[in-house]
Amino acid sequence: MKIIDLLNSGHTTISCELFPPKKGEDLPQAQEVVKQISALHPAFMSVTYGAGGGTSATTVRIAQEIQKSHVPALAHLTCVSSTRDEISERLAGLKKAGIENILALRGDIPEGKDFPTPNQYHYASELIREIKTQGDFCIGGACYPEGHVECAHKTEDIRHLHEKVEAGCDFLTSQMFFDNDLFYNFMFRALAGGVNVPIIAGIMPVTNAKQITRICSLSGTILPQRFKAIADRFGSDPKAMKQAGIAYATEQIINLISNGVPHIHIYTMNKPDIAAAIFHNLSDVISCDGN
Ligand code: FAD
């Protein structure tokens, strides 16, 4: 099933992200994660793509596992470290595996390498155009409510986002954020900039305060005072932090849905218990049509 059809169905959707195993021997564990998360009936499940393409085969494998469990799969694909021939091969592999949905990404520029070489991609919009020529895929792209870390001007970032939509991107999934007001502000700017495709809000339930502080400083994601107080108070107690992180994510999601943002993507970090707790907290919220 194409994800754009789910997003246009008029229903609230909660989807989940997984990452694939780095080593073959970890495959059974990853399959178990798929089994447990698919049992929660998410609208779809996405599977990330290791930087540099190291997980390209396992990304496809996990996407197939997801589809076997009757949940639509969204396979991530990055282009920055690949040649055009390699991307063509990967698209053929996805088609053969029956994957209909691709999250088309540039990927992070590898450190210490000459970039780009003449046969390589510069931006995700070029990958999107390429995918369009190679089959009937539903294509997603990434967006950054607080601006992409490499782009100094938010207006310019929105212009580039618009280019991705013009290239054929059907929907966007956002980087995690912890302050919903920043997301609402972004939605307003995106719409004003002509970005008229569905935007899925990316929510990260934080269960490890130290890890998230490091990730956020790299990606430029702002940690609001309200969140910092929680991390300071509970960060050294894993059980308390987990409970507080689940509550914070739940509250963010309820606030988003009640303010007209119907599509939420949970960065599960391959933790089915955390995904299950959030789905449990939202059981009636998801099915409420608001009338
Ligand atoms: P782009 O859309 O190409 O943008 C990159 C930068 O280039 C931005 O600053 C943009 O403003 C600028 N830009 C775009 N077009 C132009 C132009 N024409 N001229 C000048 N500047 C331009 N990484 C992985 O390795 N694997 C994953 O599975 C993965 N999944 C992700 C999922 C989501 C939802 C998100 C938000 C990110 C994900 N990432 C993943 C990280 C992503 O690869 C990085 O953030 C990367 O640095 C940018 O990728 P992009 O597709 O957003 O790039």
Coordinates of C-alpha atoms and ligand atoms in Angstrom, one line a residue:
M1 CA 0.0 0.0 0.0
K2 CA 1.2 3.5 -0.8
I3 CA 1.8 5.7 2.2
I4 CA 0.3 8.8 0.5
D5 CA -3.1 7.0 0.3
L6 CA -3.0 6.4 4.1
L7 CA -2.1 10.0 4.7
N8 CA -4.9 11.2 2.5
S9 CA -7.5 8.9 4.0
G10 CA -8.7 11.4 6.6
H11 CA -7.6 9.3 9.6
T12 CA -5.0 9.9 12.3
T13 CA -1.9 7.8 11.6
I14 CA 0.8 6.7 14.1
S15 CA 3.8 5.1 12.4
C16 CA 7.1 3.8 13.7
E17 CA 10.7 3.8 12.7
L18 CA 13.2 1.0 13.1
F19 CA 16.8 0.6 12.3
P20 CA 18.2 -2.5 10.6
P21 CA 20.9 -4.8 12.1
K22 CA 24.5 -3.9 11.3
K23 CA 25.5 -7.6 11.3
G24 CA 23.8 -10.6 9.9
E25 CA 23.8 -12.4 13.2
D26 CA 21.6 -9.7 14.7
L27 CA 18.9 -10.4 12.1
P28 CA 16.7 -12.7 14.4
Q29 CA 16.6 -9.9 17.1
A30 CA 15.6 -7.3 14.5
Q31 CA 12.9 -9.7 13.2
E32 CA 11.5 -10.0 16.7
V33 CA 11.4 -6.2 17.0
V34 CA 9.4 -6.1 13.7
K35 CA 7.0 -8.7 15.1
Q36 CA 6.4 -6.9 18.4
I37 CA 6.0 -3.5 16.9
S38 CA 3.8 -4.7 14.0
A39 CA 1.5 -6.2 16.6
L40 CA 0.7 -2.7 17.7
H41 CA -0.8 -2.0 14.2
P42 CA 1.1 1.1 13.3
A43 CA -0.1 2.8 10.0
F44 CA 3.3 1.9 8.5
M45 CA 6.8 1.2 9.6
S46 CA 10.0 2.8 8.3
V47 CA 13.4 1.2 8.2
T48 CA 16.5 3.4 8.2
Y49 CA 19.5 3.1 5.8
G50 CA 23.0 3.1 7.3
A51 CA 25.3 6.0 6.5
G52 CA 27.3 5.1 3.4
G53 CA 24.9 2.4 2.4
G54 CA 26.4 -0.3 4.7
T55 CA 23.0 -1.6 5.5
S56 CA 21.4 -1.5 2.1
A57 CA 20.7 -5.2 2.0
T58 CA 19.4 -5.5 5.5
T59 CA 17.2 -2.4 5.1
V60 CA 15.4 -4.2 2.2
R61 CA 15.3 -7.4 4.2
I62 CA 13.7 -5.7 7.2
A63 CA 11.3 -3.8 4.9
Q64 CA 10.2 -7.2 3.5
E65 CA 9.7 -8.6 7.1
I66 CA 7.5 -5.6 7.9
Q67 CA 5.3 -6.2 4.8
K68 CA 5.1 -9.9 5.7
S69 CA 3.5 -8.8 8.9
H70 CA 0.8 -6.9 6.9
V71 CA 2.1 -3.4 7.7
P72 CA 3.2 -1.2 4.8
A73 CA 7.0 -0.6 4.8
L74 CA 8.9 2.6 4.1
A75 CA 12.5 1.9 3.1
H76 CA 15.0 4.8 3.6
L77 CA 17.5 5.3 0.9
T78 CA 20.4 7.8 0.9
C79 CA 22.4 8.9 -2.1
V80 CA 25.4 10.9 -1.0
S81 CA 27.8 8.0 -1.0
S82 CA 26.5 6.2 -4.0
T83 CA 27.0 6.5 -7.7
R84 CA 24.1 6.7 -10.1
D85 CA 24.6 3.1 -11.1
E86 CA 24.5 2.0 -7.5
I87 CA 21.3 3.8 -6.9
S88 CA 19.7 2.2 -10.0
E89 CA 20.7 -1.2 -8.7
R90 CA 19.2 -0.4 -5.3
L91 CA 16.0 0.8 -6.8
A92 CA 15.7 -2.4 -8.9
G93 CA 16.3 -4.4 -5.7
L94 CA 13.5 -2.5 -3.9
K95 CA 11.1 -3.0 -6.8
K96 CA 11.9 -6.7 -6.9
A97 CA 11.3 -7.0 -3.2
G98 CA 7.9 -5.5 -3.6
I99 CA 8.6 -2.3 -1.7
E100 CA 6.4 0.6 -2.8
N101 CA 7.5 3.4 -0.5
I102 CA 10.9 5.1 -0.3
L103 CA 12.1 7.9 2.0
A104 CA 14.6 9.6 -0.3
L105 CA 17.5 11.2 1.5
R106 CA 20.8 12.8 0.7
G107 CA 22.5 11.5 3.8
D108 CA 25.2 13.1 5.8
I109 CA 28.3 14.1 3.9
P110 CA 31.1 11.7 4.8
E111 CA 34.0 13.4 6.7
G112 CA 37.3 13.7 5.0
K113 CA 36.2 12.7 1.5
D114 CA 36.1 14.8 -1.7
F115 CA 32.4 15.6 -2.3
P116 CA 30.7 15.3 -4.6
T117 CA 32.5 13.4 -7.3
P118 CA 31.0 14.1 -10.8
N119 CA 28.9 11.0 -10.9
Q120 CA 27.4 11.6 -7.5
Y121 CA 24.3 13.3 -6.1
H122 CA 24.4 16.7 -4.3
Y123 CA 20.9 16.8 -2.8
A124 CA 17.9 14.6 -2.1
S125 CA 15.9 16.4 -4.8
E126 CA 18.2 14.8 -7.4
L127 CA 17.5 11.3 -5.9
I128 CA 13.8 12.0 -5.9
R129 CA 13.9 12.9 -9.6
E130 CA 15.9 9.7 -10.3
I131 CA 13.4 7.5 -8.4
K132 CA 10.5 9.1 -10.4
T133 CA 12.1 7.8 -13.6
Q134 CA 12.5 4.3 -12.2
G135 CA 9.1 3.1 -11.3
D136 CA 5.8 3.9 -9.5
F137 CA 7.2 4.4 -6.0
C138 CA 5.5 6.6 -3.4
I139 CA 8.3 9.0 -2.3
G140 CA 8.9 10.7 1.0
G141 CA 11.5 13.2 2.0
A142 CA 13.0 14.6 5.2
C143 CA 12.3 18.1 6.7
Y144 CA 13.7 20.0 9.6
P145 CA 11.3 22.1 11.8
E146 CA 14.3 24.0 13.3
G147 CA 16.1 24.2 9.9
H148 CA 18.7 21.8 8.6
V149 CA 22.0 22.2 10.4
E150 CA 24.0 23.0 7.2
C151 CA 21.6 25.8 6.0
A152 CA 22.1 29.2 7.7
H153 CA 18.8 30.6 6.6
K154 CA 15.5 29.0 7.4
T155 CA 13.8 30.7 4.4
E156 CA 16.4 29.2 2.1
D157 CA 15.9 25.8 3.7
I158 CA 12.1 26.0 3.0
R159 CA 13.0 27.0 -0.6
H160 CA 15.0 23.8 -0.9
L161 CA 12.2 21.8 0.7
H162 CA 9.9 23.2 -2.0
E163 CA 12.3 22.0 -4.6
K164 CA 12.0 18.4 -3.2
V165 CA 8.2 18.6 -3.5
E166 CA 8.5 19.9 -7.0
A167 CA 10.9 17.0 -7.8
G168 CA 8.1 14.6 -6.9
C169 CA 8.1 14.1 -3.1
D170 CA 4.7 12.9 -2.0
F171 CA 5.0 13.5 1.7
L172 CA 7.6 14.7 4.3
T173 CA 8.7 13.3 7.7
S174 CA 10.2 15.7 10.2
Q175 CA 13.3 15.5 12.3
M176 CA 12.5 15.0 16.0
F177 CA 11.6 18.1 18.0
F178 CA 10.7 18.7 21.6
D179 CA 8.8 22.0 21.4
N180 CA 5.5 21.7 19.4
D181 CA 5.4 25.5 19.0
L182 CA 8.6 25.3 16.8
F183 CA 6.8 22.7 14.7
Y184 CA 3.6 24.8 14.3
N185 CA 5.8 27.7 13.2
F186 CA 7.6 25.5 10.7
M187 CA 4.2 24.3 9.3
F188 CA 3.2 27.9 8.8
R189 CA 6.4 28.8 7.0
A190 CA 6.3 25.6 4.9
L191 CA 2.8 26.3 3.7
A192 CA 3.7 29.9 2.9
G193 CA 6.6 28.6 0.9
G194 CA 4.3 26.4 -1.2
V195 CA 5.1 23.1 0.5
N196 CA 1.7 21.5 0.1
V197 CA 2.2 17.8 0.8
P198 CA 1.3 16.0 4.1
I199 CA 4.0 16.5 6.8
I200 CA 4.4 13.8 9.4
A201 CA 5.6 15.0 12.8
G202 CA 8.6 13.0 14.1
I203 CA 8.5 12.3 17.8
M204 CA 11.4 10.8 19.8
P205 CA 10.5 9.3 23.2
V206 CA 13.6 10.1 25.3
T207 CA 14.7 7.4 27.7
N208 CA 18.4 8.3 27.9
A209 CA 18.9 12.0 28.8
K210 CA 22.7 12.0 28.2
Q211 CA 22.4 10.4 24.7
I212 CA 19.7 12.8 23.6
T213 CA 21.6 15.9 24.8
R214 CA 24.5 14.8 22.6
I215 CA 22.3 14.0 19.5
C216 CA 20.5 17.4 19.9
S217 CA 23.7 19.3 20.1
L218 CA 24.9 17.7 16.8
S219 CA 21.6 18.3 15.0
G220 CA 20.8 21.7 16.4
T221 CA 17.6 20.5 18.0
I222 CA 16.5 22.8 20.9
L223 CA 15.7 21.2 24.2
P224 CA 13.1 23.3 25.9
Q225 CA 13.4 24.2 29.6
R226 CA 10.4 22.0 30.5
F227 CA 12.3 19.0 29.0
K228 CA 15.6 19.9 30.6
A229 CA 14.0 20.0 34.0
I230 CA 12.7 16.4 33.4
A231 CA 16.2 15.2 32.2
D232 CA 17.9 16.9 35.2
R233 CA 15.5 15.4 37.7
F234 CA 15.2 11.9 36.3
G235 CA 18.1 11.4 34.0
S236 CA 20.2 9.4 36.4
D237 CA 17.4 6.9 37.1
P238 CA 16.7 4.8 34.0
K239 CA 13.2 3.6 35.1
A240 CA 12.0 7.1 36.1
M241 CA 13.5 8.6 32.9
K242 CA 11.8 6.0 30.7
Q243 CA 8.4 6.7 32.4
A244 CA 8.9 10.5 32.1
G245 CA 10.1 10.2 28.5
I246 CA 7.0 8.2 27.5
A247 CA 4.7 10.7 29.2
Y248 CA 6.5 13.6 27.5
A249 CA 6.2 12.0 24.1
T250 CA 2.5 11.1 24.7
E251 CA 1.7 14.7 25.7
Q252 CA 3.5 16.1 22.7
I253 CA 1.5 13.7 20.4
I254 CA -1.9 14.6 22.0
N255 CA -1.1 18.3 21.7
L256 CA -0.2 17.8 18.0
I257 CA -3.3 15.8 17.1
S258 CA -5.6 18.1 19.0
N259 CA -4.1 21.1 17.1
G260 CA -4.7 19.5 13.6
V261 CA -1.5 17.5 13.0
P262 CA -2.9 14.1 12.2
H263 CA 0.2 12.2 11.2
I264 CA 2.8 11.2 13.8
H265 CA 6.0 9.1 13.3
I266 CA 7.6 7.6 16.5
Y267 CA 11.3 7.1 16.5
T268 CA 11.2 3.8 18.4
M269 CA 14.9 3.2 18.6
N270 CA 14.0 -0.5 18.2
K271 CA 12.3 -0.6 21.6
P272 CA 8.9 -2.3 21.3
D273 CA 8.1 -1.8 25.0
I274 CA 8.3 2.0 24.6
A275 CA 6.3 2.0 21.4
A276 CA 3.7 -0.2 23.1
A277 CA 3.4 2.1 26.1
I278 CA 2.8 5.1 23.8
F279 CA 0.2 3.2 21.7
H280 CA -1.5 2.2 24.9
N281 CA -1.6 5.8 26.1
L282 CA -3.2 6.9 22.8
S283 CA -5.6 4.0 22.2
D284 CA -8.8 6.1 22.2
V285 CA -7.1 9.2 21.0
I286 CA -6.1 7.5 17.7
S287 CA -9.6 6.3 16.9
C288 CA -11.3 9.5 17.9
D289 CA -12.5 11.3 14.7
G290 CA -13.1 14.6 16.5
N291 CA -16.8 15.0 15.5
Ligands
FAD1 P1 18.6 17.5 1.4 O1 17.2 17.7 1.3 O2 19.4 17.4 0.2 O3 19.2 18.8 2.2 C1 20.5 18.9 2.7 C2 21.0 20.3 2.8 O4 21.2 20.8 1.5 C3 20.0 21.2 3.5 O5 20.7 22.2 4.3 C4 19.3 21.9 2.4 O6 18.8 23.2 2.7 C5 20.5 22.0 1.3 N1 20.0 22.1 -0.1 C6 19.1 21.3 -0.6 N2 18.9 21.6 -1.9 C7 19.8 22.6 -2.2 C8 20.2 23.3 -3.4 N3 19.6 23.1 -4.5 N4 21.2 24.3 -3.2 C9 21.8 24.5 -2.1 N5 21.5 23.8 -0.9 C10 20.5 22.9 -1.0 N6 20.4 9.6 7.4 C11 20.8 8.3 7.0 O7 22.0 8.2 6.8 N7 20.0 7.2 7.0 C12 18.6 7.4 7.3 O8 17.9 6.4 7.2 C13 18.1 8.7 7.6 N8 16.8 8.8 7.9 C14 16.3 10.1 8.2 C15 14.9 10.2 8.4 C16 14.4 11.5 8.7 C17 12.9 11.6 8.9 C18 15.3 12.6 8.8 C19 14.7 14.0 9.2 C20 16.6 12.5 8.6 C21 17.2 11.2 8.2 N9 18.6 11.0 8.0 C22 19.0 9.8 7.7 C23 19.5 12.1 8.1 C24 19.7 12.9 6.8 O9 20.4 12.0 5.9 C25 20.6 14.1 7.0 O10 19.9 15.0 7.8 C26 21.3 14.8 5.8 O11 22.3 15.7 6.3 C27 20.3 15.6 4.9 O12 19.5 14.7 4.2 P2 18.3 15.4 3.4 O13 17.7 14.3 2.6 O14 17.4 16.2 4.3 O15 19.1 16.4 2.4

